[in-house]
mmCIF file of C-alpha atoms in Angstrom:
data_model
loop_
_atom_site.group_PDB
_atom_site.id
_atom_site.type_symbol
_atom_site.label_atom_id
_atom_site.label_comp_id
_atom_site.label_asym_id
_atom_site.label_seq_id
_atom_site.Cartn_x
_atom_site.Cartn_y
_atom_site.Cartn_z
ATOM 1 C CA UNK A 16 61.694 140.385 83.530
ATOM 2 C CA UNK A 17 65.247 140.017 84.896
ATOM 3 C CA UNK A 18 67.223 143.103 85.881
ATOM 4 C CA UNK A 19 70.210 144.011 83.747
ATOM 5 C CA UNK A 20 72.762 146.065 85.665
ATOM 6 C CA UNK A 21 75.264 148.507 84.277
ATOM 7 C CA UNK A 22 78.159 146.068 84.679
ATOM 8 C CA UNK A 23 76.506 143.647 82.247
ATOM 9 C CA UNK A 24 75.960 146.458 79.760
ATOM 10 C CA UNK A 25 79.581 147.598 80.218
ATOM 11 C CA UNK A 26 80.669 144.086 79.278
ATOM 12 C CA UNK A 27 78.606 143.792 76.091
ATOM 13 C CA UNK A 28 78.718 147.364 74.704
ATOM 14 C CA UNK A 29 82.176 146.997 73.085
ATOM 15 C CA UNK A 30 80.836 144.065 71.028
ATOM 16 C CA UNK A 31 77.242 145.241 70.770
ATOM 17 C CA UNK A 32 76.968 145.000 66.984
ATOM 18 C CA UNK A 33 78.233 141.417 66.893
ATOM 19 C CA UNK A 34 76.027 140.399 69.798
ATOM 20 C CA UNK A 35 72.989 142.003 68.147
ATOM 21 C CA UNK A 36 73.457 139.830 65.067
ATOM 22 C CA UNK A 37 73.973 136.657 67.076
ATOM 23 C CA UNK A 38 71.173 134.093 67.163
ATOM 24 C CA UNK A 39 70.996 134.239 70.963
ATOM 25 C CA UNK A 40 72.711 137.550 71.668
ATOM 26 C CA UNK A 41 70.024 139.608 69.886
ATOM 27 C CA UNK A 42 67.520 138.287 72.408
ATOM 28 C CA UNK A 43 69.596 139.649 75.302
ATOM 29 C CA UNK A 44 69.823 143.128 73.710
ATOM 30 C CA UNK A 45 66.096 143.168 73.097
ATOM 31 C CA UNK A 46 65.375 142.244 76.701
ATOM 32 C CA UNK A 47 67.570 145.094 77.935
ATOM 33 C CA UNK A 48 65.719 147.512 75.637
ATOM 34 C CA UNK A 49 62.373 146.257 76.922
ATOM 35 C CA UNK A 50 63.381 147.338 80.413
ATOM 36 C CA UNK A 51 62.641 150.878 79.153
ATOM 37 C CA UNK A 52 65.461 152.313 81.256
ATOM 38 C CA UNK A 53 66.426 155.414 79.345
ATOM 39 C CA UNK A 54 70.115 155.362 80.207
ATOM 40 C CA UNK A 55 70.415 151.786 78.903
ATOM 41 C CA UNK A 56 68.366 152.515 75.772
ATOM 42 C CA UNK A 57 70.533 155.585 75.117
ATOM 43 C CA UNK A 58 73.774 153.619 75.476
ATOM 44 C CA UNK A 59 72.620 150.884 73.110
ATOM 45 C CA UNK A 60 71.349 153.399 70.569
ATOM 46 C CA UNK A 61 74.533 155.448 70.762
ATOM 47 C CA UNK A 62 76.656 152.361 70.034
ATOM 48 C CA UNK A 63 74.455 151.101 67.173
ATOM 49 C CA UNK A 64 73.898 154.515 65.581
ATOM 50 C CA UNK A 65 75.333 154.602 62.078
ATOM 51 C CA UNK A 66 74.908 150.843 61.718
ATOM 52 C CA UNK A 67 71.107 150.658 61.956
ATOM 53 C CA UNK A 68 70.472 149.884 58.286
ATOM 54 C CA UNK A 69 73.259 147.306 58.233
ATOM 55 C CA UNK A 70 71.805 145.743 61.387
ATOM 56 C CA UNK A 71 68.281 145.741 59.999
ATOM 57 C CA UNK A 72 69.395 143.771 56.952
ATOM 58 C CA UNK A 73 70.659 141.000 59.226
ATOM 59 C CA UNK A 74 68.278 138.128 59.971
ATOM 60 C CA UNK A 75 68.760 138.454 63.754
ATOM 61 C CA UNK A 76 69.734 142.123 63.941
ATOM 62 C CA UNK A 77 66.440 143.305 62.495
ATOM 63 C CA UNK A 78 64.668 142.286 65.703
ATOM 64 C CA UNK A 79 66.962 144.573 67.706
ATOM 65 C CA UNK A 80 66.140 147.463 65.355
ATOM 66 C CA UNK A 81 62.420 146.772 65.676
ATOM 67 C CA UNK A 82 62.707 146.953 69.466
ATOM 68 C CA UNK A 83 64.818 150.115 69.228
ATOM 69 C CA UNK A 84 62.024 151.770 67.215
ATOM 70 C CA UNK A 85 59.626 151.081 70.083
ATOM 71 C CA UNK A 86 61.889 152.357 72.881
ATOM 72 C CA UNK A 87 63.908 155.340 71.594
ATOM 73 C CA UNK A 88 62.729 158.941 71.943
ATOM 74 C CA UNK A 89 61.459 161.006 68.996
ATOM 75 C CA UNK A 90 64.841 162.595 68.240
ATOM 76 C CA UNK A 91 66.518 159.184 68.115
ATOM 77 C CA UNK A 92 63.660 157.800 66.038
ATOM 78 C CA UNK A 93 64.290 160.508 63.454
ATOM 79 C CA UNK A 94 67.976 159.561 63.405
ATOM 80 C CA UNK A 95 66.987 155.938 62.701
ATOM 81 C CA UNK A 96 64.767 157.133 59.842
ATOM 82 C CA UNK A 97 67.629 159.205 58.403
ATOM 83 C CA UNK A 98 69.752 156.069 57.988
ATOM 84 C CA UNK A 99 67.153 154.673 55.590
ATOM 85 C CA UNK A 100 66.327 157.815 53.620
ATOM 86 C CA UNK A 101 68.208 158.297 50.368
ATOM 87 C CA UNK A 102 68.353 162.100 50.069
ATOM 88 C CA UNK A 103 69.651 161.931 46.499
ATOM 89 C CA UNK A 104 66.844 159.689 45.287
ATOM 90 C CA UNK A 105 64.062 159.225 47.827
ATOM 91 C CA UNK A 106 62.380 156.566 45.701
ATOM 92 C CA UNK A 107 65.318 154.254 46.456
ATOM 93 C CA UNK A 108 64.784 154.568 50.204
ATOM 94 C CA UNK A 109 62.569 151.479 50.253
ATOM 95 C CA UNK A 110 63.772 148.539 48.174
ATOM 96 C CA UNK A 111 62.235 145.497 49.817
ATOM 97 C CA UNK A 112 59.370 144.212 51.936
ATOM 98 C CA UNK A 113 61.381 144.451 55.177
ATOM 99 C CA UNK A 114 62.215 148.123 54.604
ATOM 100 C CA UNK A 115 58.558 148.838 53.860
ATOM 101 C CA UNK A 116 57.569 147.236 57.168
ATOM 102 C CA UNK A 117 60.224 149.277 58.992
ATOM 103 C CA UNK A 118 58.796 152.564 57.643
ATOM 104 C CA UNK A 119 55.317 151.462 58.712
ATOM 105 C CA UNK A 120 56.565 150.609 62.231
ATOM 106 C CA UNK A 121 58.192 154.055 62.455
ATOM 107 C CA UNK A 122 54.950 155.727 61.324
ATOM 108 C CA UNK A 123 52.949 153.832 63.940
ATOM 109 C CA UNK A 124 55.075 155.430 66.680
ATOM 110 C CA UNK A 125 53.096 158.592 65.735
ATOM 111 C CA UNK A 126 56.037 160.913 66.337
ATOM 112 C CA UNK A 127 55.021 164.204 64.740
ATOM 113 C CA UNK A 128 58.491 165.343 63.647
ATOM 114 C CA UNK A 129 59.169 161.974 62.015
ATOM 115 C CA UNK A 130 55.800 161.778 60.262
ATOM 116 C CA UNK A 131 56.187 165.344 58.997
ATOM 117 C CA UNK A 132 59.591 164.458 57.513
ATOM 118 C CA UNK A 133 58.217 161.388 55.713
ATOM 119 C CA UNK A 134 55.292 163.455 54.388
ATOM 120 C CA UNK A 135 57.659 166.125 53.073
ATOM 121 C CA UNK A 136 59.750 163.562 51.226
ATOM 122 C CA UNK A 137 56.727 161.773 49.780
ATOM 123 C CA UNK A 138 55.096 165.005 48.603
ATOM 124 C CA UNK A 139 58.214 165.836 46.559
ATOM 125 C CA UNK A 140 57.786 162.681 44.454
ATOM 126 C CA UNK A 141 54.138 161.839 45.109
ATOM 127 C CA UNK A 142 53.050 160.662 41.655
ATOM 128 C CA UNK A 143 55.977 158.266 41.281
ATOM 129 C CA UNK A 144 55.920 156.760 44.773
ATOM 130 C CA UNK A 145 52.149 156.229 44.654
ATOM 131 C CA UNK A 146 52.713 153.555 42.044
ATOM 132 C CA UNK A 147 55.635 151.946 43.857
ATOM 133 C CA UNK A 148 54.810 148.529 45.311
ATOM 134 C CA UNK A 149 56.453 149.377 48.652
ATOM 135 C CA UNK A 150 55.763 153.103 49.021
ATOM 136 C CA UNK A 151 52.101 152.561 48.188
ATOM 137 C CA UNK A 152 51.552 150.694 51.462
ATOM 138 C CA UNK A 153 53.630 153.245 53.362
ATOM 139 C CA UNK A 154 51.438 156.088 52.082
ATOM 140 C CA UNK A 155 48.281 154.259 53.132
ATOM 141 C CA UNK A 156 49.776 153.773 56.612
ATOM 142 C CA UNK A 157 50.848 157.421 56.696
ATOM 143 C CA UNK A 158 47.530 159.043 55.752
ATOM 144 C CA UNK A 159 45.564 158.093 58.906
ATOM 145 C CA UNK A 160 48.495 159.172 61.120
ATOM 146 C CA UNK A 161 49.619 162.440 59.543
ATOM 147 C CA UNK A 162 48.409 165.967 60.305
ATOM 148 C CA UNK A 163 45.324 167.293 58.535
ATOM 149 C CA UNK A 164 47.441 169.807 56.622
ATOM 150 C CA UNK A 165 49.727 167.068 55.257
ATOM 151 C CA UNK A 166 46.718 164.883 54.461
ATOM 152 C CA UNK A 167 45.174 167.737 52.485
ATOM 153 C CA UNK A 168 48.425 168.413 50.619
ATOM 154 C CA UNK A 169 48.615 164.773 49.505
ATOM 155 C CA UNK A 170 44.920 164.830 48.625
ATOM 156 C CA UNK A 171 45.444 167.861 46.377
ATOM 157 C CA UNK A 172 48.529 166.257 44.771
ATOM 158 C CA UNK A 173 46.372 163.229 44.022
ATOM 159 C CA UNK A 174 43.622 165.340 42.461
ATOM 160 C CA UNK A 175 46.084 167.314 40.340
ATOM 161 C CA UNK A 176 47.492 164.074 38.893
ATOM 162 C CA UNK A 177 44.413 161.901 39.131
ATOM 163 C CA UNK A 178 44.476 160.351 35.661
ATOM 164 C CA UNK A 179 48.094 159.207 35.875
ATOM 165 C CA UNK A 180 47.771 157.914 39.446
ATOM 166 C CA UNK A 181 44.435 156.175 38.776
ATOM 167 C CA UNK A 182 45.934 154.197 35.887
ATOM 168 C CA UNK A 183 48.712 152.798 38.038
ATOM 169 C CA UNK A 184 48.837 149.187 39.195
ATOM 170 C CA UNK A 185 49.331 150.408 42.772
ATOM 171 C CA UNK A 186 48.527 154.106 42.460
ATOM 172 C CA UNK A 187 44.820 153.544 41.851
ATOM 173 C CA UNK A 188 44.438 152.288 45.429
ATOM 174 C CA UNK A 189 45.606 155.677 46.776
ATOM 175 C CA UNK A 190 42.828 157.438 44.843
ATOM 176 C CA UNK A 191 40.333 154.891 46.150
ATOM 177 C CA UNK A 192 41.649 155.466 49.678
ATOM 178 C CA UNK A 193 40.827 159.174 49.424
ATOM 179 C CA UNK A 194 37.379 158.419 47.968
ATOM 180 C CA UNK A 195 36.506 155.948 50.738
ATOM 181 C CA UNK A 196 38.040 157.736 53.728
ATOM 182 C CA UNK A 197 36.163 161.016 53.833
ATOM 183 C CA UNK A 198 34.930 161.138 57.424
ATOM 184 C CA UNK A 199 35.424 164.569 58.962
ATOM 185 C CA UNK A 200 36.998 166.041 55.838
ATOM 186 C CA UNK A 201 36.151 169.381 54.295
ATOM 187 C CA UNK A 202 33.265 168.816 51.848
ATOM 188 C CA UNK A 203 34.746 171.211 49.295
ATOM 189 C CA UNK A 204 37.955 169.208 49.337
ATOM 190 C CA UNK A 205 36.002 165.974 48.894
ATOM 191 C CA UNK A 206 34.224 167.414 45.875
ATOM 192 C CA UNK A 207 37.606 168.230 44.335
ATOM 193 C CA UNK A 208 38.350 164.591 43.577
ATOM 194 C CA UNK A 209 35.113 164.291 41.593
ATOM 195 C CA UNK A 210 35.840 167.568 39.834
ATOM 196 C CA UNK A 211 39.240 166.146 38.901
ATOM 197 C CA UNK A 212 37.583 163.060 37.391
ATOM 198 C CA UNK A 213 35.472 165.159 34.991
ATOM 199 C CA UNK A 214 36.255 164.346 31.391
ATOM 200 C CA UNK A 215 38.237 161.261 32.376
ATOM 201 C CA UNK A 216 35.476 158.859 33.469
ATOM 202 C CA UNK A 217 35.003 157.049 30.154
ATOM 203 C CA UNK A 218 38.714 156.476 29.541
ATOM 204 C CA UNK A 219 39.455 155.427 33.130
ATOM 205 C CA UNK A 220 36.510 153.014 33.053
ATOM 206 C CA UNK A 221 38.350 151.078 30.323
ATOM 207 C CA UNK A 222 41.736 151.119 32.086
ATOM 208 C CA UNK A 223 42.891 147.917 33.780
ATOM 209 C CA UNK A 224 43.236 149.646 37.164
ATOM 210 C CA UNK A 225 41.453 152.951 36.567
ATOM 211 C CA UNK A 226 38.153 151.084 36.380
ATOM 212 C CA UNK A 227 38.411 150.378 40.135
ATOM 213 C CA UNK A 228 38.620 154.113 40.865
ATOM 214 C CA UNK A 229 35.450 154.817 38.886
ATOM 215 C CA UNK A 230 33.639 151.924 40.560
ATOM 216 C CA UNK A 231 34.583 153.261 44.000
ATOM 217 C CA UNK A 232 33.588 156.796 42.997
ATOM 218 C CA UNK A 233 30.125 155.461 42.153
ATOM 219 C CA UNK A 234 29.733 153.357 45.297
ATOM 220 C CA UNK A 235 31.097 155.862 47.835
ATOM 221 C CA UNK A 236 29.948 159.126 46.278
ATOM 222 C CA UNK A 237 26.898 161.063 47.424
ATOM 223 C CA UNK A 238 23.953 161.255 44.973
ATOM 224 C CA UNK A 239 25.276 164.397 43.260
ATOM 225 C CA UNK A 240 28.776 162.982 42.880
ATOM 226 C CA UNK A 241 27.453 159.643 41.627
ATOM 227 C CA UNK A 242 25.155 161.345 39.119
ATOM 228 C CA UNK A 243 28.108 163.332 37.788
ATOM 229 C CA UNK A 244 29.895 160.057 36.966
ATOM 230 C CA UNK A 245 26.780 158.482 35.443
ATOM 231 C CA UNK A 246 25.909 161.555 33.374
ATOM 232 C CA UNK A 247 29.370 161.664 31.860
ATOM 233 C CA UNK A 248 29.002 158.053 30.717
ATOM 234 C CA UNK A 249 25.467 158.614 29.411
ATOM 235 C CA UNK A 250 26.419 161.789 27.559
ATOM 236 C CA UNK A 251 29.148 159.994 25.646
ATOM 237 C CA UNK A 252 27.406 158.976 22.417
ATOM 238 C CA UNK A 253 28.578 155.384 22.617
ATOM 239 C CA UNK A 254 29.583 155.319 26.291
ATOM 240 C CA UNK A 255 26.925 153.039 27.735
ATOM 241 C CA UNK A 256 27.030 150.515 24.921
ATOM 242 C CA UNK A 257 30.799 150.410 24.498
ATOM 243 C CA UNK A 258 31.502 150.093 28.201
ATOM 244 C CA UNK A 259 28.886 147.336 28.480
ATOM 245 C CA UNK A 260 30.928 145.304 25.979
ATOM 246 C CA UNK A 261 34.357 146.201 27.336
ATOM 247 C CA UNK A 262 36.172 143.656 29.549
ATOM 248 C CA UNK A 263 36.866 146.327 32.216
ATOM 249 C CA UNK A 264 34.195 148.891 31.437
ATOM 250 C CA UNK A 265 31.368 146.420 31.973
ATOM 251 C CA UNK A 266 32.128 146.356 35.702
ATOM 252 C CA UNK A 267 31.434 150.097 35.839
ATOM 253 C CA UNK A 268 28.135 149.545 34.026
ATOM 254 C CA UNK A 269 27.199 146.884 36.596
ATOM 255 C CA UNK A 270 27.617 149.529 39.311
ATOM 256 C CA UNK A 271 25.381 152.133 37.658
ATOM 257 C CA UNK A 272 22.549 149.974 36.253
ATOM 258 C CA UNK A 273 20.412 150.306 39.374
ATOM 259 C CA UNK A 274 20.566 154.119 39.117
ATOM 260 C CA UNK A 275 19.553 154.327 35.436
ATOM 261 C CA UNK A 276 15.982 155.263 34.508
ATOM 262 C CA UNK A 277 13.755 152.840 32.636
ATOM 263 C CA UNK A 278 14.098 154.719 29.361
ATOM 264 C CA UNK A 279 17.902 154.521 29.446
ATOM 265 C CA UNK A 280 17.791 150.843 30.387
ATOM 266 C CA UNK A 281 15.433 150.185 27.487
ATOM 267 C CA UNK A 282 17.761 151.963 25.070
ATOM 268 C CA UNK A 283 20.736 149.982 26.365
ATOM 269 C CA UNK A 284 18.817 146.700 26.032
ATOM 270 C CA UNK A 285 17.879 147.542 22.462
ATOM 271 C CA UNK A 286 21.443 148.474 21.456
ATOM 272 C CA UNK A 287 23.038 145.426 23.094
ATOM 273 C CA UNK A 288 20.524 143.035 21.560
ATOM 274 C CA UNK A 289 21.206 144.686 18.212
ATOM 275 C CA UNK A 290 24.972 144.232 18.724
ATOM 276 C CA UNK A 291 24.406 140.611 19.704
ATOM 277 C CA UNK A 292 22.338 139.988 16.574
ATOM 278 C CA UNK A 293 24.939 141.673 14.341
ATOM 279 C CA UNK A 294 27.681 139.593 15.912
ATOM 280 C CA UNK A 295 25.817 136.405 15.007
ATOM 281 C CA UNK A 296 25.178 137.668 11.496
ATOM 282 C CA UNK A 297 28.842 138.448 11.005
ATOM 283 C CA UNK A 298 29.799 134.971 12.149
ATOM 284 C CA UNK A 299 27.500 133.480 9.560
ATOM 285 C CA UNK A 300 29.298 135.443 6.834
ATOM 286 C CA UNK A 301 32.422 133.427 7.567
ATOM 287 C CA UNK A 302 34.860 136.349 7.767
ATOM 288 C CA UNK A 303 37.315 134.963 10.329
ATOM 289 C CA UNK A 304 39.423 138.106 10.505
ATOM 290 C CA UNK A 305 36.850 140.714 11.454
ATOM 291 C CA UNK A 306 33.625 138.891 12.201
ATOM 292 C CA UNK A 307 34.196 136.728 15.230
ATOM 293 C CA UNK A 308 31.090 135.775 17.187
ATOM 294 C CA UNK A 309 31.083 137.674 20.487
ATOM 295 C CA UNK A 310 27.334 137.261 21.059
ATOM 296 C CA UNK A 311 27.730 134.956 24.057
ATOM 297 C CA UNK A 312 29.547 137.721 25.969
ATOM 298 C CA UNK A 313 26.423 139.892 25.836
ATOM 299 C CA UNK A 314 24.178 137.388 27.596
ATOM 300 C CA UNK A 315 25.068 138.070 31.258
ATOM 301 C CA UNK A 316 24.729 141.845 31.104
ATOM 302 C CA UNK A 317 21.616 141.707 28.903
ATOM 303 C CA UNK A 318 20.038 139.381 31.449
ATOM 304 C CA UNK A 319 20.953 141.726 34.313
ATOM 305 C CA UNK A 320 19.624 144.802 32.513
ATOM 306 C CA UNK A 321 16.424 142.981 31.611
ATOM 307 C CA UNK A 322 15.825 142.083 35.270
ATOM 308 C CA UNK A 323 16.355 145.646 36.473
ATOM 309 C CA UNK A 324 14.258 146.997 33.577
ATOM 310 C CA UNK A 325 11.363 144.705 34.514
ATOM 311 C CA UNK A 326 11.568 145.746 38.163
ATOM 312 C CA UNK A 327 11.410 149.445 37.356
ATOM 313 C CA UNK A 328 7.873 150.803 37.576
ATOM 314 C CA UNK A 329 6.441 151.789 34.229
#
């Protein structure tokens, strides 16, 4: 790497912003930053400070900002973050893919003061930002890098609002993240997410995105946690049958079939075959409004249940 002396820096500092946005000039600034000489990094940062967001929105300037993030100290990194945070409406702090990637790059520096600040802001509007297309990815990058206390605070926020978050197009993946990533976590805290799901399993199983949360709760839960989910479905008078026919609920049923006893499987087979027969009968009555033939939709799950039923010892 070539050496860049102070005289060169003296010559370019007065026009640093323009050079940083130049197709070739941005490369020079980045190379100086890569030298890791603190006095040079400090001079460049000092000159660009207050223009970081403007620079980042430039096609060439963004590469200078990305290099700055790697080379500045933690105090300067926090100052960079502050230029992107909207203190009046934090949800507007990230408005595009590039800004999302910038937050993730800042998080990966693993600067405690910076991560703590992002956690604080996110916790104040957790439910809303969970279901934001950009913040969702930021949260998932943040969780493995934040302190245990901040992780637990976000976990509890998730549990307290689990139904709303689980229904979200993006929010459901945060709930699934907590369900899947439980290594080294307090077991009582882990149980809290399953306690929060009580009474909501049947409805979430039929939600477009909530169904993924229930499926993950079944797959990643311990036997007691999994049985809690299954029992809630079984104890609903029409739960097993209705979910087996539902376009989203049937995927939950697929997950639990192997855990059902032979008696329950037999009951489910009987009820689904009965529904299939009734559907055919209704079709034959010729009532086009209310008696459409849905019998063909029963075939795959009936076949699967029959196979598992036959494999269960009598």
